[in-house]
CSV table of C-alpha atoms in Angstrom, one decimal:
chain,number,residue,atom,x,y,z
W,156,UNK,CA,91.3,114.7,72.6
W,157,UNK,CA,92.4,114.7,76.2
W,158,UNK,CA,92.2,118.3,76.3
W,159,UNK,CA,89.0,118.3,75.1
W,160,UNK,CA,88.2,115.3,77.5
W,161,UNK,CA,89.7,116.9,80.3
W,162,UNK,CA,87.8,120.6,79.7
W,163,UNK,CA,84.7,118.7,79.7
W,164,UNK,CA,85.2,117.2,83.1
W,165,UNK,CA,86.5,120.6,84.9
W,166,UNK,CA,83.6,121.9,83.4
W,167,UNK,CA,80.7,119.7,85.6
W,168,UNK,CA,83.7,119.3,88.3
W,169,UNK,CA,80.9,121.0,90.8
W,170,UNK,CA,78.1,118.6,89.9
W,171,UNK,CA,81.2,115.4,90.0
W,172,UNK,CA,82.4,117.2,93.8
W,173,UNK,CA,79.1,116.9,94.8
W,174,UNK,CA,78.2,113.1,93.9
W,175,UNK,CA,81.9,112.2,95.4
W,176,UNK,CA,80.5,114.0,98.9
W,177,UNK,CA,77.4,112.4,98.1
W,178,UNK,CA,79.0,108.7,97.9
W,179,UNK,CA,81.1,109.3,101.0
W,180,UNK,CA,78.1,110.3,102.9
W,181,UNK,CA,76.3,106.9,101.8
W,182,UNK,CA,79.0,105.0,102.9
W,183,UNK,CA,80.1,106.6,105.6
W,184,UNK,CA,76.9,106.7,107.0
W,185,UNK,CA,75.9,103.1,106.3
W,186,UNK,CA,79.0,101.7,107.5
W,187,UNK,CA,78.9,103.1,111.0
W,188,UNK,CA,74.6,101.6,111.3
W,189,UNK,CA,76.7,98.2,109.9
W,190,UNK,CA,78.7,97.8,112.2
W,191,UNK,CA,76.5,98.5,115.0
W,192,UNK,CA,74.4,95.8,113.9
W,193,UNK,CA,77.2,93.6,113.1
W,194,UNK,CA,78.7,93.9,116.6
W,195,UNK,CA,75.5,93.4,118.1
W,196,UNK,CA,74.7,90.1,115.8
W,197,UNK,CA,77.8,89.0,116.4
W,198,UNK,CA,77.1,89.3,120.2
W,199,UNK,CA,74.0,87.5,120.1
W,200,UNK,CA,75.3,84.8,117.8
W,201,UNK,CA,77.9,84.5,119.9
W,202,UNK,CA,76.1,84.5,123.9
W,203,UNK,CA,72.2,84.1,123.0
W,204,UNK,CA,70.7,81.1,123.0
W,205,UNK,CA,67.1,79.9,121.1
W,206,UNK,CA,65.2,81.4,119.0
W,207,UNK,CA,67.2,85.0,119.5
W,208,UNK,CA,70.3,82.9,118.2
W,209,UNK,CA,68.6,81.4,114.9
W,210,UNK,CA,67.4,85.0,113.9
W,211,UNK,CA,71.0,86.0,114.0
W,212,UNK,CA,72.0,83.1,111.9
W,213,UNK,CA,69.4,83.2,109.8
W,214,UNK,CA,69.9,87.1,109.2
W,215,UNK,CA,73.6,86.5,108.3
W,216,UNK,CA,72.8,83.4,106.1
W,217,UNK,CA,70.4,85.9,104.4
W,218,UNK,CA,72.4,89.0,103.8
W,219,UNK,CA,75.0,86.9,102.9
W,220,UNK,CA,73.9,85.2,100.7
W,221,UNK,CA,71.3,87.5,98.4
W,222,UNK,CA,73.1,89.6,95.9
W,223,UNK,CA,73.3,93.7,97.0
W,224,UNK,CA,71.8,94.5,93.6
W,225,UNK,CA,68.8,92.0,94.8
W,226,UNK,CA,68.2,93.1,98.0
W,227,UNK,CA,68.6,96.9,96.9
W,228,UNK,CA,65.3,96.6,94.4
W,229,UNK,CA,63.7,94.5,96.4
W,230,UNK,CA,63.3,97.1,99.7
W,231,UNK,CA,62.9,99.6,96.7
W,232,UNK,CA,59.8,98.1,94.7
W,233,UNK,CA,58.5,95.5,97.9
W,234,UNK,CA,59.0,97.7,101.2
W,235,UNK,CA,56.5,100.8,100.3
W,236,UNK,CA,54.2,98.1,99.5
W,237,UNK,CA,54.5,96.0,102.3
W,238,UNK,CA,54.6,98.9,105.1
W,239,UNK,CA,52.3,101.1,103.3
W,240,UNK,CA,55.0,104.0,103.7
W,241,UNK,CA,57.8,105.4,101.4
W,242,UNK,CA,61.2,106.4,102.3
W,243,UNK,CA,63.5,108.0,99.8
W,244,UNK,CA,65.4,107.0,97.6
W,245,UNK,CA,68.5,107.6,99.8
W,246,UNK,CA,67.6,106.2,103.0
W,247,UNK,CA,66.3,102.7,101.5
W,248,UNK,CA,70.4,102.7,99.6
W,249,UNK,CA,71.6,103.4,103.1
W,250,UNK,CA,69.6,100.8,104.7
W,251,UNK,CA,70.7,98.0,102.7
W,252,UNK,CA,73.8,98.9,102.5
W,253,UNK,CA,74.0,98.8,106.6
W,254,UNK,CA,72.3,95.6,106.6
W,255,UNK,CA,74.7,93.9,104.3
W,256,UNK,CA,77.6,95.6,105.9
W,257,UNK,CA,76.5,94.5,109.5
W,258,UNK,CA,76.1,90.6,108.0
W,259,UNK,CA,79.9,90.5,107.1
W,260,UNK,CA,80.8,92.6,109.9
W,261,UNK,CA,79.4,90.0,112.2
W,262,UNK,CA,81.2,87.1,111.1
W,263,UNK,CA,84.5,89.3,110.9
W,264,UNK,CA,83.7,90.3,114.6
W,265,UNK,CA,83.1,86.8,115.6
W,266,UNK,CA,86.7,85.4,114.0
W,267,UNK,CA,88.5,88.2,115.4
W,268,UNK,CA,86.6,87.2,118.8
W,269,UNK,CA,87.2,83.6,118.5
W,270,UNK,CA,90.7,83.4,117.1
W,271,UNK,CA,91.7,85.1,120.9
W,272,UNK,CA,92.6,82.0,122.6
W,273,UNK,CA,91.0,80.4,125.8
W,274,UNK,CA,94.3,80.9,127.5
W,275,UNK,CA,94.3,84.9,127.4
W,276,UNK,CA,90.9,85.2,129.3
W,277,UNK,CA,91.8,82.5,131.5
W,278,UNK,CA,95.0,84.2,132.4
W,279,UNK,CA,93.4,88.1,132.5
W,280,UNK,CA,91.2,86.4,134.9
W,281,UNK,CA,93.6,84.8,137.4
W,282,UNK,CA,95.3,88.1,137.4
W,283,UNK,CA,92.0,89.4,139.3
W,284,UNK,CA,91.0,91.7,136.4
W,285,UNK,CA,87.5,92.9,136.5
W,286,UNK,CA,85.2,91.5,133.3
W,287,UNK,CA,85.3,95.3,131.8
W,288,UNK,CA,89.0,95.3,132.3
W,289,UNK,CA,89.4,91.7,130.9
W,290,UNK,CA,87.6,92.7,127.6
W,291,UNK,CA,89.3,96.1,127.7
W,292,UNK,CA,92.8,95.5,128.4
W,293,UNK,CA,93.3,91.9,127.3
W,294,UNK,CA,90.6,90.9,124.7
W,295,UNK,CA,89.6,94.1,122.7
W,296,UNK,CA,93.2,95.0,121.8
W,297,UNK,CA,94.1,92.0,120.3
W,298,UNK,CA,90.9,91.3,118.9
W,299,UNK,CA,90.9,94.6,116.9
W,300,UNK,CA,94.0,94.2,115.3
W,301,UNK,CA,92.9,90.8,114.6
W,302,UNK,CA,89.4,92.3,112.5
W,303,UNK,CA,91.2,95.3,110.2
W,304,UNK,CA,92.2,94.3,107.9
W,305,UNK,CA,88.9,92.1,107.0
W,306,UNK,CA,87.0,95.3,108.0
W,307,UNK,CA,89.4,97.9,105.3
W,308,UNK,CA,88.3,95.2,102.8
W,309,UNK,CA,84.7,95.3,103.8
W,310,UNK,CA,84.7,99.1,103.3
W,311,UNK,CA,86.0,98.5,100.1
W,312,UNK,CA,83.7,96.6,99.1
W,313,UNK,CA,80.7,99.1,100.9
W,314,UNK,CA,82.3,101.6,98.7
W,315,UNK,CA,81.8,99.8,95.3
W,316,UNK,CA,78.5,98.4,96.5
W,317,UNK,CA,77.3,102.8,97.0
W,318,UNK,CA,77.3,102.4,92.9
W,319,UNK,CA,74.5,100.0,93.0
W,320,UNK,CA,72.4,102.5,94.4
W,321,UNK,CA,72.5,104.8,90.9
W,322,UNK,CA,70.0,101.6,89.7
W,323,UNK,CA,67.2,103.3,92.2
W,324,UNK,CA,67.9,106.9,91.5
W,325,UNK,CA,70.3,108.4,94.1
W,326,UNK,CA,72.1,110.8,92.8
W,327,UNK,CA,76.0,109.3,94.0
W,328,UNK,CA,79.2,109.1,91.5
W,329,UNK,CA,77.8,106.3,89.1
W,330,UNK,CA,74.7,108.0,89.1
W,331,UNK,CA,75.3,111.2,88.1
W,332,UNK,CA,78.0,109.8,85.8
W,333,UNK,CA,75.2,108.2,84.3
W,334,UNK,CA,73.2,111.4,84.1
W,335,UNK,CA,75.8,113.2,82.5
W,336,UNK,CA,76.9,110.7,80.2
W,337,UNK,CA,73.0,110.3,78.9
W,338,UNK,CA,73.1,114.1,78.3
W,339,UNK,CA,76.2,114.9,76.6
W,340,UNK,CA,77.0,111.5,75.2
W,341,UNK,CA,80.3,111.6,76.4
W,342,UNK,CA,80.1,108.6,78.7
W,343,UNK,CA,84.3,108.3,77.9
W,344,UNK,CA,85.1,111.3,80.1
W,345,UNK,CA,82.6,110.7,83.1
W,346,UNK,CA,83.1,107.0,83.6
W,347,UNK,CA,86.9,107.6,83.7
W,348,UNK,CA,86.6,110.4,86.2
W,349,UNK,CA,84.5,108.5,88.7
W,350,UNK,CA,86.7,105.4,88.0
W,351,UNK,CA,89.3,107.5,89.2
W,352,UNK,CA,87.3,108.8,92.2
W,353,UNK,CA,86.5,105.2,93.4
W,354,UNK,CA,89.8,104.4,93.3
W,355,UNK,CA,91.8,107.1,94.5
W,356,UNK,CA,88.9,106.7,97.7
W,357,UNK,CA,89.5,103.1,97.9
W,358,UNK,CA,93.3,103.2,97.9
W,359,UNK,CA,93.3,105.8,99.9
W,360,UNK,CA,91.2,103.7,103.1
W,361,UNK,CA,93.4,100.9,102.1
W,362,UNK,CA,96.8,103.2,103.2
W,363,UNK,CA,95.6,104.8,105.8
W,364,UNK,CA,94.4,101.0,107.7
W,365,UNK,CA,98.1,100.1,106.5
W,366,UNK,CA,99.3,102.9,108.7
W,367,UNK,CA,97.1,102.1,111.1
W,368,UNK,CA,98.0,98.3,111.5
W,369,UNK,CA,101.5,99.0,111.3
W,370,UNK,CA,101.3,101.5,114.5
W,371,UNK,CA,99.6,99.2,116.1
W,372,UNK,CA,102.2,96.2,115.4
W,373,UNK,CA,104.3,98.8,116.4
W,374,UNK,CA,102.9,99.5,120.2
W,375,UNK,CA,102.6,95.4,120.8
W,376,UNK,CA,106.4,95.1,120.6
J,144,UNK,CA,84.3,82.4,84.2
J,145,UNK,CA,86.8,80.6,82.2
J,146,UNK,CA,88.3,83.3,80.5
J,147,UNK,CA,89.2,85.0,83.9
J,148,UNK,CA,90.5,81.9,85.0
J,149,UNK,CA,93.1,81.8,81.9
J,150,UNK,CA,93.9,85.4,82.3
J,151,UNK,CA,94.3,85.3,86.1
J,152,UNK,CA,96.9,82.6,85.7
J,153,UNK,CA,99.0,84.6,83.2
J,154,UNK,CA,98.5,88.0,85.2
J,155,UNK,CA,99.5,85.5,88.6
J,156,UNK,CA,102.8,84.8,86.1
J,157,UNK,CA,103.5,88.5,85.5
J,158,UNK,CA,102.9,88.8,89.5
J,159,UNK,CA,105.6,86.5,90.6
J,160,UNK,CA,108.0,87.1,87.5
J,161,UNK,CA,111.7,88.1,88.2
J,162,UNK,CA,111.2,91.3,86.1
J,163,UNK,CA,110.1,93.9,88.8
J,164,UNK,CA,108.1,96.1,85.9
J,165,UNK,CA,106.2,93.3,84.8
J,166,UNK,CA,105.6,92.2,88.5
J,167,UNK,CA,104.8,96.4,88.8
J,168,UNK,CA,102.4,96.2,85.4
J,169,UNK,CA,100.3,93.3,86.4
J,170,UNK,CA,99.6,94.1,90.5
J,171,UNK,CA,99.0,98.3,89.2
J,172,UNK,CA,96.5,96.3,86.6
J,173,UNK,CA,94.9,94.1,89.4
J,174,UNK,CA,94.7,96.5,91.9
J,175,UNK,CA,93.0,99.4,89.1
J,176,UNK,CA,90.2,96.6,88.3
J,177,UNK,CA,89.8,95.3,92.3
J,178,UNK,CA,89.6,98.9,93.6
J,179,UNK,CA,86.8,100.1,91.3
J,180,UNK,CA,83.3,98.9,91.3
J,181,UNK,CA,81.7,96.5,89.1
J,182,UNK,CA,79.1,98.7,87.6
J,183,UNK,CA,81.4,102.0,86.7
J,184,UNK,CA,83.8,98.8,85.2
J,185,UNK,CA,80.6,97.3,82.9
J,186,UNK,CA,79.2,101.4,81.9
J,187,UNK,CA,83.1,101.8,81.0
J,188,UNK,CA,83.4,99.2,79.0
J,189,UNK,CA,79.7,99.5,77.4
J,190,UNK,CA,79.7,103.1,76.8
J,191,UNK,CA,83.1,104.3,76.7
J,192,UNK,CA,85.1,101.1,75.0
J,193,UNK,CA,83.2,102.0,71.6
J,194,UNK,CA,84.0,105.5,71.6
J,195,UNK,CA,87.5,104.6,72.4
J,196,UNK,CA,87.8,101.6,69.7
J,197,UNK,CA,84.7,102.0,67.7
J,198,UNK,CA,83.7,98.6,67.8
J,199,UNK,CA,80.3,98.2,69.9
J,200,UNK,CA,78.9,95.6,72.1
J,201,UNK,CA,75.8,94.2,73.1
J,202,UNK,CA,74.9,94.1,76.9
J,203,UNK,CA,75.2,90.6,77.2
J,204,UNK,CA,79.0,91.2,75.6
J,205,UNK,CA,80.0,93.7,77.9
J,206,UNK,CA,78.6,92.1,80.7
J,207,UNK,CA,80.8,89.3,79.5
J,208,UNK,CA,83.9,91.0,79.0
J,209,UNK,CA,83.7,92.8,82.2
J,210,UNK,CA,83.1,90.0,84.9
J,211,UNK,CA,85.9,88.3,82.7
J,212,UNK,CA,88.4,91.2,83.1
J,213,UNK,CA,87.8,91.4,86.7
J,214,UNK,CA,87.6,88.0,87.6
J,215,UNK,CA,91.1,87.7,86.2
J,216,UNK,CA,92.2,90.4,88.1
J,217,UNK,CA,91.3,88.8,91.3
J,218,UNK,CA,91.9,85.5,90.4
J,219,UNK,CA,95.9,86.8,89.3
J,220,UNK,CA,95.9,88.0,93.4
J,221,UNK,CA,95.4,84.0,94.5
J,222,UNK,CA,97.0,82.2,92.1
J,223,UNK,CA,100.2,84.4,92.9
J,224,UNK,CA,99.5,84.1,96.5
J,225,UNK,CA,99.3,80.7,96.1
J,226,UNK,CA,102.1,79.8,94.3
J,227,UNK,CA,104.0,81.9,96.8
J,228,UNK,CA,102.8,79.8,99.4
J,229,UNK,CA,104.7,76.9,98.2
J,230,UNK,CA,107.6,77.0,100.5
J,231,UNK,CA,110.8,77.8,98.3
J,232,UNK,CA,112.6,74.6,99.5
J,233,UNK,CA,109.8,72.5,97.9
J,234,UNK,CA,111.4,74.0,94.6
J,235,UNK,CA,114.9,73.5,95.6
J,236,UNK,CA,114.7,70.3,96.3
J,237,UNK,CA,112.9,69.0,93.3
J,238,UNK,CA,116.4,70.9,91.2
J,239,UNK,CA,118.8,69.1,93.6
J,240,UNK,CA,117.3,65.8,92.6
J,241,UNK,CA,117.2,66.6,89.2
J,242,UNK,CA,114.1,66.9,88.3
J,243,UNK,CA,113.1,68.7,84.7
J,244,UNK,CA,111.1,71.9,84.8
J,245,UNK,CA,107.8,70.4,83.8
J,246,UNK,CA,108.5,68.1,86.4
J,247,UNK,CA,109.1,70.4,88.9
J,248,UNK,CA,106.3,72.6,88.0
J,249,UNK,CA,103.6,69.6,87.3
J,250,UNK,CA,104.7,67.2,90.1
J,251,UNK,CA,105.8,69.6,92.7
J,252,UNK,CA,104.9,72.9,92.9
J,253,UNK,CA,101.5,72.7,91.3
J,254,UNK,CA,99.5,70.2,93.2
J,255,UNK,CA,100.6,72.0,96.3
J,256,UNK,CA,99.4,75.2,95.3
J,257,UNK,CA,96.3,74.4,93.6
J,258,UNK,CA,95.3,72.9,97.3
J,259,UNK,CA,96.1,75.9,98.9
J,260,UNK,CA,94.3,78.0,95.9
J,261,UNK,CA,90.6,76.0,95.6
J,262,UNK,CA,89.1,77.4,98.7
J,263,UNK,CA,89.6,81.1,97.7
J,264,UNK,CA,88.7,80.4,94.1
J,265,UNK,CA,85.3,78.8,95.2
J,266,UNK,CA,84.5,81.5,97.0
J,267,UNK,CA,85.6,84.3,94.3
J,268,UNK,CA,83.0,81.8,92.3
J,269,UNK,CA,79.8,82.1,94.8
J,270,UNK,CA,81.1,86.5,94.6
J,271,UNK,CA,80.3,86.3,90.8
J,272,UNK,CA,77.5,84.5,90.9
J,273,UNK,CA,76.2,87.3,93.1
J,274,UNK,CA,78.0,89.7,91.3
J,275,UNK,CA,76.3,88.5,87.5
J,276,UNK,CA,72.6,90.6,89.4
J,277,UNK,CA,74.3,93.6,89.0
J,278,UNK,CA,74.1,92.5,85.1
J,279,UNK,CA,70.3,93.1,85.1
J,280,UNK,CA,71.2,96.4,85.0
J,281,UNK,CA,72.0,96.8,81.5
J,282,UNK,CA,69.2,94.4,80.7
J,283,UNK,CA,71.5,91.6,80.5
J,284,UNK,CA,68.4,88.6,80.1
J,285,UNK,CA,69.4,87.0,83.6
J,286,UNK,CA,67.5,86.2,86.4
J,287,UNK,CA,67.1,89.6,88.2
J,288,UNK,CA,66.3,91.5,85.2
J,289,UNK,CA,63.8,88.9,83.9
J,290,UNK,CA,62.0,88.6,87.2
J,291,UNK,CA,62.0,92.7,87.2
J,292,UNK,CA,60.4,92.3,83.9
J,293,UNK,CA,57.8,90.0,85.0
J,294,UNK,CA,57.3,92.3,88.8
J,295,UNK,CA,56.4,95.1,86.1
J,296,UNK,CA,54.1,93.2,83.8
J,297,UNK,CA,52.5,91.3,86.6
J,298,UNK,CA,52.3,94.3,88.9
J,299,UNK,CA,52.9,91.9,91.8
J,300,UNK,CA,56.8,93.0,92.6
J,301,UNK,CA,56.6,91.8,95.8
J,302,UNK,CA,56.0,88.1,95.4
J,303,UNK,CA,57.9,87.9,92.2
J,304,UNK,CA,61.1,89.9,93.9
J,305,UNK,CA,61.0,87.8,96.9
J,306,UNK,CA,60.6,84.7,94.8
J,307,UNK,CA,64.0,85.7,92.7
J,308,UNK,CA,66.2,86.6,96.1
J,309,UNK,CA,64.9,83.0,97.3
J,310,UNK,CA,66.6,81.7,94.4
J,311,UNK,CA,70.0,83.2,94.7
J,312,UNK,CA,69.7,82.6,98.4
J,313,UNK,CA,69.3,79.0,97.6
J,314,UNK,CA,72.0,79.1,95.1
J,315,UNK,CA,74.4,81.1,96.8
J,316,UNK,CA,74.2,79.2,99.9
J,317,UNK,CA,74.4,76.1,98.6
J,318,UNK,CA,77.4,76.7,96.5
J,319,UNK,CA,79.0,78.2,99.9
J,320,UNK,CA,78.2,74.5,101.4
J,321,UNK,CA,79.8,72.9,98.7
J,322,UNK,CA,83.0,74.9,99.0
J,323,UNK,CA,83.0,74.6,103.0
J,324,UNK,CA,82.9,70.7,102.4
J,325,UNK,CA,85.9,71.4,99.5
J,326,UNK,CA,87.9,74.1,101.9
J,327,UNK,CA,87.7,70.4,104.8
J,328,UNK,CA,88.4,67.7,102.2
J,329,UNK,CA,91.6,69.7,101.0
J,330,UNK,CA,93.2,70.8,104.0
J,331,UNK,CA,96.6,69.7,104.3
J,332,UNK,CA,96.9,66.6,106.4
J,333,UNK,CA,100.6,67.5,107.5
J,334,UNK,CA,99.4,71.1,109.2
């Protein structure tokens, strides 16, 4: 039986390659838009005042709180309606995804910001240092180390949130595993190989932020 | 909910255990069901499980068993961290004055732990109550795929979709209020 399982995957490895590329893509793509937002909402959250402020809140309240799943068929049933104009498939995942991502991202940016204390700008300052060299030399280094780990986790979770997206059609692991499972009936084998896939990616993020963090532990002393 | 609960306290006892396989067994368990998403998790155990065991489920049942099985998984990862957070002498101290086991599980070690574990626990319980959407995608009869239904009948997906993400919004924030109020009222005093 696992021969016969395993033959079955090698033999739609191509289609399977392609959905993993697929997935990463997604991901990698909607994390980099999340976190611009996030740094940005963070920044205004952080240094705007009025209503530019309450938008930041409210947008991090909001993407928060709705579910992914919510939010995804919501931009994919109420969007095209609302602004007379369809994107794909794709590009509404992507969108969401980076929204969501740059929600969480803000309020991990704004702890590792805040958790600096007063004392290390105060004293960056008295030292004479410039404001870019302040926030280069003194703040961003510490404040970095400070937001990985939260970040790693949030890719994880960006990573198992790219499987929602097979609900709307894009053709990423889950989906196709669905595709193929529908046609051959072997769901078993598929669901087992992308299973594998997700978490062979996700471990793998998760090791390579290890070695990350632990370099940089390893530079402060 | 309840179920994960149960087996997250059993996995959190492999976790911590003095026999390094079992404490090997249990985190290689939790980390397999952390690491992978939800939905490959619930098509696994709907599609797959039978072919496997021969014994079917309905959606609802899968759904079920799923969110179960992962909830326990996370839930093994802060019971163990919070039981691990007791400082050892807390222990010690209860065996130098002679305390029984049950006492020095119940009176001791427990109540400290179980301060130090709410906070993350209340939020794993606002991340499945978010998490029970993705549901609607085997036609579990929750909210989002009942207000789906209704966007399809109704043809009016817009206010109907918006209506339904009000709701969780309301919910979800709400039960994140209630668990910033629980995360104050329990901090320890002494820190």
């Amino acid at each position: 039986m696992i021969y016969a399982s395993l033959s079955l995957v090698i033999r739609y490895w191509g289609i399977l390659q392609q959905a993993f590329v697929t997935t990463v893509i997604i991901c990698a793509v909607s994390g980099a838009i999340g976190l611009t937002i996030g740094l940005f909402i963070c920044l205004i959250k952080m240094y705007a005042r009025g209503p530019l402020r309450y938008f930041a809140v409210c947008y991090i309240e909001i993407f928060r709180a709705v579910p992914e799943i919510v939010l995804i068929f919501w931009a994919y049933s109420c969007l095209p309606l609302l602004l007379n104009f369809k994107a794909s498939d794709e590009t509404t995942g992507i969108l969401i995804l980076a929204c969501v991502t740059g929600a969480f991202s803000a309020e991990i940016f704004r702890a590792g910001l805040e958790s600096i204390p007063r004392g290390q700008y105060e004293a960056a300052d008295a030292l004479g240092l410039s404001l870019f060299w302040i926030w280069y030399s003194a703040i961003l280094p510490q404040a970095v180390r400070r937001v990985l780990v939260p970040l790693v986790m949030l890719g994880a979770d960006l990573i198992k949130g790219s499987s929602l997206l097979s609900a709307i059609g894009v053709r990423e692991l889950t989906g196709v595993a669905l595709d193929l499972g529908s046609t051959t009936y072997r769901y078993f084998e598929f669901f087992s190989a992308i299973a594998v896939a997700y978490y062979v990616l996700i471990s793998a993020i998760q090791f390579l932020a290890g070695l990350a963090s632990r370099r940089m532990v390893g530079v402060r002393r | 909910m309840l179920f994960g609960l149960l087996l997250g306290a059993l996995l959190a006892a492999g976790r911590i255990s003095r026999f390094r396989l079992l404490r090997w067994a249990t985190a290689f368990y939790a980390n397999v069901w952390v690491n992978t998403p939800l939905l490959v998790q619930l098509f696994w155990i709907h599609f797959a499980l039978p072919y496997l065991t021969g014994v079917s489920t309905t959606a609802s049942e899968s759904g079920i068993i799923t969110i179960s099985l992962q909830a326990g998984a996370y839930m093994s990862g802060v019971i163990s961290a919070g039981l691990v957070a007791v400082p050892k002498g807390q222990g010690e101290a209860s065996d130098a004055l002679g305390l029984s086991s049950w006492h020095r599980w119940g009176d001791i070690i427990l109540p400290q732990a179980l301060r130090i574990m709410v906070p993350p626990l209340a939020n794993l319980v606002i991340a499945y109550f978010k998490l029970s959407a993705i549901l609607s995608i085997l036609a579990v009869p929750e909210l989002m795929t009942t207000s789906l239904q209704i966007a399809n009948l109704s043809y009016k997906p817009v206010e109907v979709l918006t209506a339904s993400a009000g709701v969780y919004l309301l919910v979800a924030w709400g039960l994140s209020r209630i668990a910033q109020k629980l995360e104050l009222a329990l901090r320890n005093p002494a820190r």
